[in-house]
CSV table of N, CA, C and O in Angstrom, one decimal:
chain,number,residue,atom,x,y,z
Y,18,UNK,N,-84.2,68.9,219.8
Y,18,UNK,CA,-84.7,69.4,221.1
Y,18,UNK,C,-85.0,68.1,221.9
Y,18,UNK,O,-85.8,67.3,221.5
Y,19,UNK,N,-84.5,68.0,222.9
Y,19,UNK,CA,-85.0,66.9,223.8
Y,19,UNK,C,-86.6,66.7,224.2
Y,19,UNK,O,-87.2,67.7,224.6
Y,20,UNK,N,-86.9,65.8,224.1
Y,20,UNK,CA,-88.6,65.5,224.7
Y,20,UNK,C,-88.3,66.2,226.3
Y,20,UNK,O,-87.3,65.9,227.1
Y,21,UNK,N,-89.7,67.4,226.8
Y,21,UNK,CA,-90.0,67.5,227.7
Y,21,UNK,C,-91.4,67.4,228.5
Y,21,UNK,O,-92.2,66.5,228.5
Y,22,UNK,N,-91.6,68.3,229.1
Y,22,UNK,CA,-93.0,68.0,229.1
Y,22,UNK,C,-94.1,69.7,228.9
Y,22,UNK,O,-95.2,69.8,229.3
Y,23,UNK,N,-93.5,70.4,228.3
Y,23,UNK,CA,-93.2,71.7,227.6
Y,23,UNK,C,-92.8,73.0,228.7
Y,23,UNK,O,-93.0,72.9,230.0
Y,24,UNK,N,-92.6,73.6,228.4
Y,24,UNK,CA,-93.0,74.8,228.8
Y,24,UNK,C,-93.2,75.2,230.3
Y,24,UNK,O,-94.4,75.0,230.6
Y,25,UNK,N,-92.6,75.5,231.3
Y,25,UNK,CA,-93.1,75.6,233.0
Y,25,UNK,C,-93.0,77.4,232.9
Y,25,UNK,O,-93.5,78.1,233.8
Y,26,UNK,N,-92.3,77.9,232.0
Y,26,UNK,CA,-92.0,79.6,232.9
Y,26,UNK,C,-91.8,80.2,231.1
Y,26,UNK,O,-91.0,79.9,230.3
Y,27,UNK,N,-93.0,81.4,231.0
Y,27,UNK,CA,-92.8,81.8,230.1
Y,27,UNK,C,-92.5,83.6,230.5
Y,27,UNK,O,-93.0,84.0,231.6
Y,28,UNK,N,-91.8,84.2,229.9
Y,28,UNK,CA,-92.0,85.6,230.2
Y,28,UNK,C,-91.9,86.2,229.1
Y,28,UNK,O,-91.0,86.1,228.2
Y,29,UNK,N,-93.0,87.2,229.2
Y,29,UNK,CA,-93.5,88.4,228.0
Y,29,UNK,C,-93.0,89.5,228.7
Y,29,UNK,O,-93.0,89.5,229.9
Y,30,UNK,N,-92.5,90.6,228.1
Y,30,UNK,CA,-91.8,92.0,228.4
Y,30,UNK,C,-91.5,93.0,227.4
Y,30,UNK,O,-91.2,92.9,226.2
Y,31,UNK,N,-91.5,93.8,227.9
Y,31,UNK,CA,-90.6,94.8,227.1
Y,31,UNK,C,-89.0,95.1,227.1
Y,31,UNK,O,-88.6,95.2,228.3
Y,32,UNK,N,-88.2,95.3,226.4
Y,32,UNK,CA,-86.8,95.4,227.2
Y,32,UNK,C,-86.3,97.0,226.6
Y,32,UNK,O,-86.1,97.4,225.5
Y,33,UNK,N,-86.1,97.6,228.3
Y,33,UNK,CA,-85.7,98.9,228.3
Y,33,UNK,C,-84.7,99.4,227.9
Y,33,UNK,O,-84.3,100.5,228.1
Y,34,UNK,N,-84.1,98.3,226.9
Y,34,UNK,CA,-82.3,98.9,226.5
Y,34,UNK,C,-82.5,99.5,225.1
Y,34,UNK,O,-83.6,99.0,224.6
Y,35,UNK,N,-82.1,100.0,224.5
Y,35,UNK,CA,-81.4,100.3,223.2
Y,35,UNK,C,-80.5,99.5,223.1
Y,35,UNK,O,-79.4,99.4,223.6
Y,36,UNK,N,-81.3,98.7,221.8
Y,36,UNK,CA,-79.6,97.5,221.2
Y,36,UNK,C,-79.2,98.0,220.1
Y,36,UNK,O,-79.6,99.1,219.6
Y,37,UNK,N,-78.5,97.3,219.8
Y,37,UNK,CA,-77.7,98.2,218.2
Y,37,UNK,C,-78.0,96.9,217.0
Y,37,UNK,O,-77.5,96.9,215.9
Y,38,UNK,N,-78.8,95.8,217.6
Y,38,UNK,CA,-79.3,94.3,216.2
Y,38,UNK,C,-79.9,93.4,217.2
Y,38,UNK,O,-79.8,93.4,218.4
Y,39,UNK,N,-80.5,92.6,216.5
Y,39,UNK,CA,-81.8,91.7,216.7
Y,39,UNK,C,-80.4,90.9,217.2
Y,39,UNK,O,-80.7,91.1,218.3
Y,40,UNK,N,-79.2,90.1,217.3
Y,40,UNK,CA,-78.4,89.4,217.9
Y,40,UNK,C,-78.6,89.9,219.3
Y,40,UNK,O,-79.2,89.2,220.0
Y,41,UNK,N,-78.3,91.4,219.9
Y,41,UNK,CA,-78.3,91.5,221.1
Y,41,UNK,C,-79.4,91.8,221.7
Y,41,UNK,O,-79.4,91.7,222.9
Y,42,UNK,N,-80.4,92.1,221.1
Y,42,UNK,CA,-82.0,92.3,221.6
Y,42,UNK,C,-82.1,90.3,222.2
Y,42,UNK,O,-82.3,89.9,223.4
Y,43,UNK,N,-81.7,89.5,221.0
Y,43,UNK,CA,-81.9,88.2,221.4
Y,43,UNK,C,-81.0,87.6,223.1
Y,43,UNK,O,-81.4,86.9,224.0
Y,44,UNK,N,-79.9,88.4,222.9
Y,44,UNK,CA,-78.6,87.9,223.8
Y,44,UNK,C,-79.7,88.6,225.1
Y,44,UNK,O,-79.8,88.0,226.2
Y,45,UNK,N,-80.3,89.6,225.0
Y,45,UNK,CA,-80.8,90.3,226.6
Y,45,UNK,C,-82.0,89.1,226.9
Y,45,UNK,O,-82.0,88.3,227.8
Y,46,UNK,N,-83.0,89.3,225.9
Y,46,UNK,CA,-84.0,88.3,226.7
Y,46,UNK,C,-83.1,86.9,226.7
Y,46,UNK,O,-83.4,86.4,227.8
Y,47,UNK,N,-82.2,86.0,226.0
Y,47,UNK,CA,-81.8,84.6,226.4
Y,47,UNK,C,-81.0,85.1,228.1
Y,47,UNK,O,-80.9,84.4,229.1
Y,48,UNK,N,-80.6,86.1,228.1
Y,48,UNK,CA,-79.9,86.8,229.4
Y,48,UNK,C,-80.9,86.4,230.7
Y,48,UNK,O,-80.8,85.6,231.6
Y,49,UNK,N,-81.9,87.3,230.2
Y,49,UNK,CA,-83.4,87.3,231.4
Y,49,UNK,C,-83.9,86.1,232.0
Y,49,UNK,O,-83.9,85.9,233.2
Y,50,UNK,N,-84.3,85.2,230.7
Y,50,UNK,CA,-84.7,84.2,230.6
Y,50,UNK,C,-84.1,83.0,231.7
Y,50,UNK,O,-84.8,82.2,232.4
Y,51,UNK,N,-82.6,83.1,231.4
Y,51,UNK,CA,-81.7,82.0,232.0
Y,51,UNK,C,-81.9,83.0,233.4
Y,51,UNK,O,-82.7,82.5,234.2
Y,52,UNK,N,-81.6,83.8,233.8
Y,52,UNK,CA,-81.4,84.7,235.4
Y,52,UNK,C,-83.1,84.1,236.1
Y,52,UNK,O,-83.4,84.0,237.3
Y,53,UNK,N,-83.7,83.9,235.3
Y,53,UNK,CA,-85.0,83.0,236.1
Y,53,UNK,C,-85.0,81.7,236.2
Y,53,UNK,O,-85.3,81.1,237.2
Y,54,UNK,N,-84.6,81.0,235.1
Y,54,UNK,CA,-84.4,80.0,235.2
Y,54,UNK,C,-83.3,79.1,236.5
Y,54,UNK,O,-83.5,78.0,237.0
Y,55,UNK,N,-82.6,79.8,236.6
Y,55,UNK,CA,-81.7,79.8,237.9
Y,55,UNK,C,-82.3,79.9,239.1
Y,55,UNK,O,-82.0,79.4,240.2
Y,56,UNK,N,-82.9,80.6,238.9
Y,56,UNK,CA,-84.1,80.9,240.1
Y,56,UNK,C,-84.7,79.5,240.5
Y,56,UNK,O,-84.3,78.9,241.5
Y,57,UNK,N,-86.0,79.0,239.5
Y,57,UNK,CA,-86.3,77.8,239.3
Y,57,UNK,C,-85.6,76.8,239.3
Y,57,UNK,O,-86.4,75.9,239.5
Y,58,UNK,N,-84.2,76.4,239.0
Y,58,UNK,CA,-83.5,75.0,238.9
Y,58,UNK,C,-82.9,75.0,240.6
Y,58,UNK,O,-82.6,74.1,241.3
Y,59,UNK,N,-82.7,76.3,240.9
Y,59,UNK,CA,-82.0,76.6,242.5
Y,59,UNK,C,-83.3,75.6,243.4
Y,59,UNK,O,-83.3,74.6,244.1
Y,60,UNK,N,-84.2,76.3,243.1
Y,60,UNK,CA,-85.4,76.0,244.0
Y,60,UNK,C,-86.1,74.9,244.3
Y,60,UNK,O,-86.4,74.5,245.4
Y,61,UNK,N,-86.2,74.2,243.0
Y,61,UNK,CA,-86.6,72.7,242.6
Y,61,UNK,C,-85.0,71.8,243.1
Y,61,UNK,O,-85.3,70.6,243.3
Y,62,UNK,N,-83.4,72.2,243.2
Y,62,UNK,CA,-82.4,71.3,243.0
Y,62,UNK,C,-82.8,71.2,245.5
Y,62,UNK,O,-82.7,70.3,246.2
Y,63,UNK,N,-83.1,72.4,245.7
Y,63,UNK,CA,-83.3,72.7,247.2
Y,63,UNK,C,-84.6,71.2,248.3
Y,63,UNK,O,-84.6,70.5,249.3
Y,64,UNK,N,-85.5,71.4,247.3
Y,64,UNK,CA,-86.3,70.3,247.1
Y,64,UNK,C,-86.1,69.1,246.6
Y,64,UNK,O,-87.1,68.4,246.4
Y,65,UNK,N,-85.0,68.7,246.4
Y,65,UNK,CA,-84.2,67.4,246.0
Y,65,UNK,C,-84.8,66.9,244.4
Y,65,UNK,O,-84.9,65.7,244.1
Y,66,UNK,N,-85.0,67.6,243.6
Y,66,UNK,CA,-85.7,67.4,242.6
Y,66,UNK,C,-84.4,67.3,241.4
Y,66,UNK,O,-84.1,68.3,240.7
Y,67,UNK,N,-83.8,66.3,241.2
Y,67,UNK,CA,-82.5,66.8,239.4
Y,67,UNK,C,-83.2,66.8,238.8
Y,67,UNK,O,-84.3,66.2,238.7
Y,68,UNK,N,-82.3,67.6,237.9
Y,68,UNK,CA,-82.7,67.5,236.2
Y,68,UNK,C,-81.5,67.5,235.7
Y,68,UNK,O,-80.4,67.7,236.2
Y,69,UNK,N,-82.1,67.2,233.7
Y,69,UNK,CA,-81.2,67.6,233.1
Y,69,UNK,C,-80.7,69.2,232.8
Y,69,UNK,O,-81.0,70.1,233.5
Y,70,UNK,N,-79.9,69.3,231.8
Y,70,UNK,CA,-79.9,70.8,231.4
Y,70,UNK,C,-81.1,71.6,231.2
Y,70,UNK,O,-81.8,71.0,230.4
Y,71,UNK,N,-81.6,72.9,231.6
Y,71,UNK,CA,-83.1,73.2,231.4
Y,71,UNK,C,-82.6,73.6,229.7
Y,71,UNK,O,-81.5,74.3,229.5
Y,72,UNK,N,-83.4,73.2,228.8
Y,72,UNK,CA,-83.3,73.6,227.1
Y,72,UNK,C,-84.2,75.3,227.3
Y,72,UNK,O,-85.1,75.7,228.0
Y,73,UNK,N,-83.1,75.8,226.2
Y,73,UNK,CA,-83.6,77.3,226.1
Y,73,UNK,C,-83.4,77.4,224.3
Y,73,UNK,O,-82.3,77.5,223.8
Y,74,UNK,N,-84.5,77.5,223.8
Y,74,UNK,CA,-84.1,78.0,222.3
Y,74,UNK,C,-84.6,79.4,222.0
Y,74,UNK,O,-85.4,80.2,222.3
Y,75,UNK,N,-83.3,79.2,220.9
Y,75,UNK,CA,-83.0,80.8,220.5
Y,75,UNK,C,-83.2,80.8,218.8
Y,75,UNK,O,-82.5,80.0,218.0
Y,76,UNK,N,-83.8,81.4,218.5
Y,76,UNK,CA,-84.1,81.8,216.7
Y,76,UNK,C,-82.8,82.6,216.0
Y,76,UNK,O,-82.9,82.4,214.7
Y,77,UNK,N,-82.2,83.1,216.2
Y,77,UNK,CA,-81.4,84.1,216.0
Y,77,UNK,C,-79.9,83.5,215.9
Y,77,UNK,O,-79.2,84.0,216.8
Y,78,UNK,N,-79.4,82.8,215.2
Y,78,UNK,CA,-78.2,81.6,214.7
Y,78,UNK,C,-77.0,83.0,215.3
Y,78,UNK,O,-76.2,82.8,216.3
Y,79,UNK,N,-77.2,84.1,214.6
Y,79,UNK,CA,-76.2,84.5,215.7
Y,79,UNK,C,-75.5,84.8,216.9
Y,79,UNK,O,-74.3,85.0,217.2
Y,80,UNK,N,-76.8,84.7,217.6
Y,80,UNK,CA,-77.0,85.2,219.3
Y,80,UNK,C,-76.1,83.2,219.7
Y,80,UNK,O,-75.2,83.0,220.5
Y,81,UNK,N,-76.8,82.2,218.7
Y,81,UNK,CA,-76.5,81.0,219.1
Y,81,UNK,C,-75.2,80.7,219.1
Y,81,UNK,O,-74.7,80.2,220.1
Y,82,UNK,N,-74.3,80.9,217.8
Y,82,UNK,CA,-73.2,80.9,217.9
Y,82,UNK,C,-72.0,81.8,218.8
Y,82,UNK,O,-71.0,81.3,219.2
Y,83,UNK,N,-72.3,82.8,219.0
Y,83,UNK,CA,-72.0,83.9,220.2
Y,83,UNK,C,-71.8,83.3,221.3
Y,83,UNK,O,-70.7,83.3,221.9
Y,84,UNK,N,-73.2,82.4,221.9
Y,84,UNK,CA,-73.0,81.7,223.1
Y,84,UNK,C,-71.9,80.6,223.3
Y,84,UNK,O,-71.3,80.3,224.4
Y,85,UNK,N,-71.9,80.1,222.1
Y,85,UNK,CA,-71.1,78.8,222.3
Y,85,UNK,C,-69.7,78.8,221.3
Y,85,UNK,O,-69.1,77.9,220.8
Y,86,UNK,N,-69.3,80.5,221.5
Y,86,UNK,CA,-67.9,80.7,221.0
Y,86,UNK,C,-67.6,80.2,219.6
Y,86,UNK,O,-66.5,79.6,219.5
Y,87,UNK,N,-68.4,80.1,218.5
Y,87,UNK,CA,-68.2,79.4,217.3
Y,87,UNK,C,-67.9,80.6,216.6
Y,87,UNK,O,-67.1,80.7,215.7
Y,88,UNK,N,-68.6,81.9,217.2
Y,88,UNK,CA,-67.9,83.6,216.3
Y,88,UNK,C,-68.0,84.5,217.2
Y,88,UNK,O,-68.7,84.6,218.2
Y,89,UNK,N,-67.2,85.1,216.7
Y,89,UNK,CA,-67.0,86.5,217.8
Y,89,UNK,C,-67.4,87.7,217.2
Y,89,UNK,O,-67.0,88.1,216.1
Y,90,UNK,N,-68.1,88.3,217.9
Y,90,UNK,CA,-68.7,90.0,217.3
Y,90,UNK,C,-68.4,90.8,218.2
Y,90,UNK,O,-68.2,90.5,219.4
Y,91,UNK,N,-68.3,92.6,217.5
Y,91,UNK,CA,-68.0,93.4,218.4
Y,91,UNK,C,-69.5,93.7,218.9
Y,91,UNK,O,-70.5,93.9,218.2
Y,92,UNK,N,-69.3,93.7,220.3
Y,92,UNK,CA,-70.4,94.0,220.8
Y,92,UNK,C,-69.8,95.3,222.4
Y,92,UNK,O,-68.7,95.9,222.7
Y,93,UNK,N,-70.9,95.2,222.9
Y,93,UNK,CA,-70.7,96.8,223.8
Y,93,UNK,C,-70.4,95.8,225.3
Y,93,UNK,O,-70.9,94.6,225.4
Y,94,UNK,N,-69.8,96.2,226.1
Y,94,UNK,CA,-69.4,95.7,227.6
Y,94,UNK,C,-70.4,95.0,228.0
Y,94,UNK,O,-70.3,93.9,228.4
Y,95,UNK,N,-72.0,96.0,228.0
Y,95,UNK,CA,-73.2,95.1,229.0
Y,95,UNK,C,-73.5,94.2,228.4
Y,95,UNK,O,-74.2,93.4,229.0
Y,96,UNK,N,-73.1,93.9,227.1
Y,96,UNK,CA,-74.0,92.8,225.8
Y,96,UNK,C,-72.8,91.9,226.5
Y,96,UNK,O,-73.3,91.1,227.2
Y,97,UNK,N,-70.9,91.7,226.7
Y,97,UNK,CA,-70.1,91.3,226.3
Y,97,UNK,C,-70.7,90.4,228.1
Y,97,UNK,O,-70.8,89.2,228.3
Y,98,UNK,N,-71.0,91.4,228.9
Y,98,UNK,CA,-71.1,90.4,230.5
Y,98,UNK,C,-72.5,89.5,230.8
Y,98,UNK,O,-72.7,88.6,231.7
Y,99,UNK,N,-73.3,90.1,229.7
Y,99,UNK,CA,-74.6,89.2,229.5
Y,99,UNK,C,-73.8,87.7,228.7
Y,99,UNK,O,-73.8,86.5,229.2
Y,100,UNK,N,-73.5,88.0,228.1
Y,100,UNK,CA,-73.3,86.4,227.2
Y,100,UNK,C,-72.1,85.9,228.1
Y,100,UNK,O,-72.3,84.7,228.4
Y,101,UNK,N,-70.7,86.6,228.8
Y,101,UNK,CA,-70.6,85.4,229.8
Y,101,UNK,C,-71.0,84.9,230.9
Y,101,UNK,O,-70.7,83.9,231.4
Y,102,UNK,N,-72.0,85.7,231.4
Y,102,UNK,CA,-73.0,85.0,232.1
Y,102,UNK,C,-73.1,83.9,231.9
Y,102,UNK,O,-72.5,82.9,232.4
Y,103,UNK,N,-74.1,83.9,230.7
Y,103,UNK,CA,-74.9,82.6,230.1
Y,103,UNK,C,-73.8,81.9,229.8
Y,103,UNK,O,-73.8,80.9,230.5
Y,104,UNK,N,-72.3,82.0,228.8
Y,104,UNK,CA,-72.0,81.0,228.8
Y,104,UNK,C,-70.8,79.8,230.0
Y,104,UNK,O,-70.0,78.9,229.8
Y,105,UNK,N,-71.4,80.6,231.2
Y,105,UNK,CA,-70.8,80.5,232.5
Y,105,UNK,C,-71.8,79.3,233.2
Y,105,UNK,O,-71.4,78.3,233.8
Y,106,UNK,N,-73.3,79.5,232.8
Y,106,UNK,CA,-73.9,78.6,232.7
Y,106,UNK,C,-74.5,77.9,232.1
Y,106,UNK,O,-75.5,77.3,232.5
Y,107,UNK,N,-74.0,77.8,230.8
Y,107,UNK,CA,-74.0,76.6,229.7
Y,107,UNK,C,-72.9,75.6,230.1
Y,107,UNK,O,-73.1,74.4,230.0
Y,108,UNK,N,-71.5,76.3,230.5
Y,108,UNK,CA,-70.3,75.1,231.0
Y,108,UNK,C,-70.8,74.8,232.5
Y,108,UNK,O,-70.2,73.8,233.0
Y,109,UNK,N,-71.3,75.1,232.9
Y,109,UNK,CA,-71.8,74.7,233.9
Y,109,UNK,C,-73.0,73.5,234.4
Y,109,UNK,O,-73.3,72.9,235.5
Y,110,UNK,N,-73.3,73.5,233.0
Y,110,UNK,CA,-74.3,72.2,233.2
Y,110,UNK,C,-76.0,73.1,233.2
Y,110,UNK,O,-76.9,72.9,232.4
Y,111,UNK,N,-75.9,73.5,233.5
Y,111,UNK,CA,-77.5,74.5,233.8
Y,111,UNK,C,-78.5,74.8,232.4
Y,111,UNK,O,-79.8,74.8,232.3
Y,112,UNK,N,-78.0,74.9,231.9
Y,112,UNK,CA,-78.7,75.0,230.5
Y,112,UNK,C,-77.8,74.7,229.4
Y,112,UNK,O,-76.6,74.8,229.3
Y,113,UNK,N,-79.1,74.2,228.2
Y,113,UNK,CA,-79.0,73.9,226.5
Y,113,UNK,C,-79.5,74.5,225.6
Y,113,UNK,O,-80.6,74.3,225.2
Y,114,UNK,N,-78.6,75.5,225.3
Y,114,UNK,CA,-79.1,76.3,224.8
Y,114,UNK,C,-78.9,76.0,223.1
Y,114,UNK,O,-77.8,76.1,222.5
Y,115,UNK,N,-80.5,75.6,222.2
Y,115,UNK,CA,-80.3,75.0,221.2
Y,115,UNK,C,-80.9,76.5,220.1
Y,115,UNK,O,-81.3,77.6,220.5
Y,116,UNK,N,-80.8,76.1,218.7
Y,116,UNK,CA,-81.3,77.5,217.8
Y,116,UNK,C,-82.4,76.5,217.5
Y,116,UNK,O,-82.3,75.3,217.5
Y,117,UNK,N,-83.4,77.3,217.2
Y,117,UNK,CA,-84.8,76.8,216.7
Y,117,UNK,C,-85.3,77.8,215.7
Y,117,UNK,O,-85.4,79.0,216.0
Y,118,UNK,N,-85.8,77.0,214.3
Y,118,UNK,CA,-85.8,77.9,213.3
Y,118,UNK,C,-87.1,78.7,213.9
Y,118,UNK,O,-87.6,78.1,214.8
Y,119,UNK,N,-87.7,80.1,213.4
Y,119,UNK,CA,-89.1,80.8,213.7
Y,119,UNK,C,-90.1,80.0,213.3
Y,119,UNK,O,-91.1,80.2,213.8
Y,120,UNK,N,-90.1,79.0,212.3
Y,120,UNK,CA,-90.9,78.1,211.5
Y,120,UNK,C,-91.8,78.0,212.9
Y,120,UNK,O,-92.8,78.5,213.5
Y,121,UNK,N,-90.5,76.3,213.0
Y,121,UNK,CA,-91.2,76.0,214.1
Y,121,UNK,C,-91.7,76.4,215.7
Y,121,UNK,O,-92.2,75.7,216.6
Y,122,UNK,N,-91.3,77.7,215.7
Y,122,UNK,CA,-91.1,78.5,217.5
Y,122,UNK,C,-92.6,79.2,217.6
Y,122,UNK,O,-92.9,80.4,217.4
Y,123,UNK,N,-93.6,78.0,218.0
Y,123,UNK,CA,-95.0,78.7,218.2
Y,123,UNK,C,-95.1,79.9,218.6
Y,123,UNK,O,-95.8,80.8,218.1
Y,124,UNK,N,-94.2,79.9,219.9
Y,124,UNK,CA,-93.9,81.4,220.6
Y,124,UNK,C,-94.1,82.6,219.4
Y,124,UNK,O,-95.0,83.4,219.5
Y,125,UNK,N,-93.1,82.6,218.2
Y,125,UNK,CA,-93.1,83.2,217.6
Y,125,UNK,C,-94.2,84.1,216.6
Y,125,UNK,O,-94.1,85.3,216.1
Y,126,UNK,N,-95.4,83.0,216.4
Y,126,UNK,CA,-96.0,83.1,215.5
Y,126,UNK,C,-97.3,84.6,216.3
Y,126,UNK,O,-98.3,85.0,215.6
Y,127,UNK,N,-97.0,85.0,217.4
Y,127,UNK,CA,-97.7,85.8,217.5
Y,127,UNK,C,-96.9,87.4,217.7
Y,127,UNK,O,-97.4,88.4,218.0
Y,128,UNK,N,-95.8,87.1,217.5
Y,128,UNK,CA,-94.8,88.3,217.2
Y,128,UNK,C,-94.8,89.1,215.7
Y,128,UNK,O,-94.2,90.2,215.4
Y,129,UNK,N,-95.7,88.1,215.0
Y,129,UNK,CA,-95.6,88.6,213.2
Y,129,UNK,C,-96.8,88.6,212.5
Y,129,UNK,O,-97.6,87.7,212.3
Y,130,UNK,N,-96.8,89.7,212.1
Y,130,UNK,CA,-97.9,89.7,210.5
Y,130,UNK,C,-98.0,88.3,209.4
Y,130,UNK,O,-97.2,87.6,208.9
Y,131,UNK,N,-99.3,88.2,209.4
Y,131,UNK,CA,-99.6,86.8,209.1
Y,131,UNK,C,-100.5,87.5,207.6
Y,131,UNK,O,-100.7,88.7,207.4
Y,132,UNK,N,-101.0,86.3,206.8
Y,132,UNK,CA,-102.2,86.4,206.2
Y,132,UNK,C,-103.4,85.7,206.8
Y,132,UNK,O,-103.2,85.1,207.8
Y,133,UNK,N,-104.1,85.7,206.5
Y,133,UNK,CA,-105.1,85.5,206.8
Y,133,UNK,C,-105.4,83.7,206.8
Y,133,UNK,O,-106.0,83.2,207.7
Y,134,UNK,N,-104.9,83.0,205.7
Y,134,UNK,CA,-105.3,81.6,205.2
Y,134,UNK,C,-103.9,81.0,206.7
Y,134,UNK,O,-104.0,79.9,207.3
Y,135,UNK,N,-102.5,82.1,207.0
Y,135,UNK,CA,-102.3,81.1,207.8
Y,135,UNK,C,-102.7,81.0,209.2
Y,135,UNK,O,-102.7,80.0,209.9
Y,136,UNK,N,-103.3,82.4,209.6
Y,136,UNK,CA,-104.0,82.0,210.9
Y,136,UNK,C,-104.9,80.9,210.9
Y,136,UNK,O,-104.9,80.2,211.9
Y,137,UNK,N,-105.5,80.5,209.9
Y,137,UNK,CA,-106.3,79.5,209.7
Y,137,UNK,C,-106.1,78.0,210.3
Y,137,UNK,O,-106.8,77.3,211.0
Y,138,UNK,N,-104.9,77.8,209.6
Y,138,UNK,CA,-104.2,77.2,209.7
Y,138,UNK,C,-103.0,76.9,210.8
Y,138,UNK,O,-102.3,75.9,210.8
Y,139,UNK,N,-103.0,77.7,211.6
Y,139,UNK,CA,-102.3,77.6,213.0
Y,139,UNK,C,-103.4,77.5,213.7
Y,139,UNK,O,-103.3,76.5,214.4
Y,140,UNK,N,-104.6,78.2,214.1
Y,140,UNK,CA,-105.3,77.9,215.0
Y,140,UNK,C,-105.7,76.9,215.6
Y,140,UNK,O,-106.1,77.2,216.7
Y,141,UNK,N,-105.8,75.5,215.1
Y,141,UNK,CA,-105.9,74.4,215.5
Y,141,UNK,C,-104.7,74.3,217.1
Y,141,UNK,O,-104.7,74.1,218.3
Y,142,UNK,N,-103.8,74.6,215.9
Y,142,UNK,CA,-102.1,74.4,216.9
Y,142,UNK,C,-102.0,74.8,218.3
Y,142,UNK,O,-102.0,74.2,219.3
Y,143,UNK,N,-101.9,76.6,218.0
Y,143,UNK,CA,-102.1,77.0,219.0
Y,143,UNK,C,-103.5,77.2,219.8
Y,143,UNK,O,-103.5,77.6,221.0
């Protein structure tokens, strides 16, 4: 992952679809995610501000290879226009979209059942 300076736009939600696997639950929010982000690089590029690619990681090695055409899955029409979206602007320069194990994805560590000794032990972190 490239050194940044972390984090500017987080978003928590629910998502109203029925997916048919944790790849396309992943592909809707990496979907969401970038549709804001766009927003933000439009806005800041208006204000004479460049950057590099904004980095977007994803846990989910399948959703990752999906994006960047390394495998192909059957998936349903709205799943199939979400991911060329995104990968419309991945060739585009706009985003890097890298996989990050759940290990390390702090985000993640409040999405899961824990024991007790490792909250302990993250709390410092987060």
């Amino acid at each position: 992952m490239p050194p940044s300076n972390g984090p500017f736009h987080i978003k928590c939600g629910i998502q109203r679809n029925i997916l048919a696997s944790a790849m396309e639950s992943d592909l809707g929010s990496l979907f969401t995610n970038a549709q804001k982000g766009v927003a933000i690089q439009t806005a800041a590029i208006d204000m004479g501000h460049d950057h590099p690619p904004t980095p977007i990681s994803v846990e989910n090695s399948s959703a990752f290879s999906v994006v960047y055409d390394t495998s192909k899955h059957n998936r349903s029409q709205a799943i199939h226009i979400l991911v060329c979206w995104v990968q419309d602007c991945v060739r585009q320069g706009q985003f890097n979209i890298f996989w990050e194990s759940s290990k390390e994805n702090l985000a993640d560590y409040y999405t899961k059942n824990h024991p007790t000794w490792y909250h302990h032990k993250m709390r410092p972190i987060v």
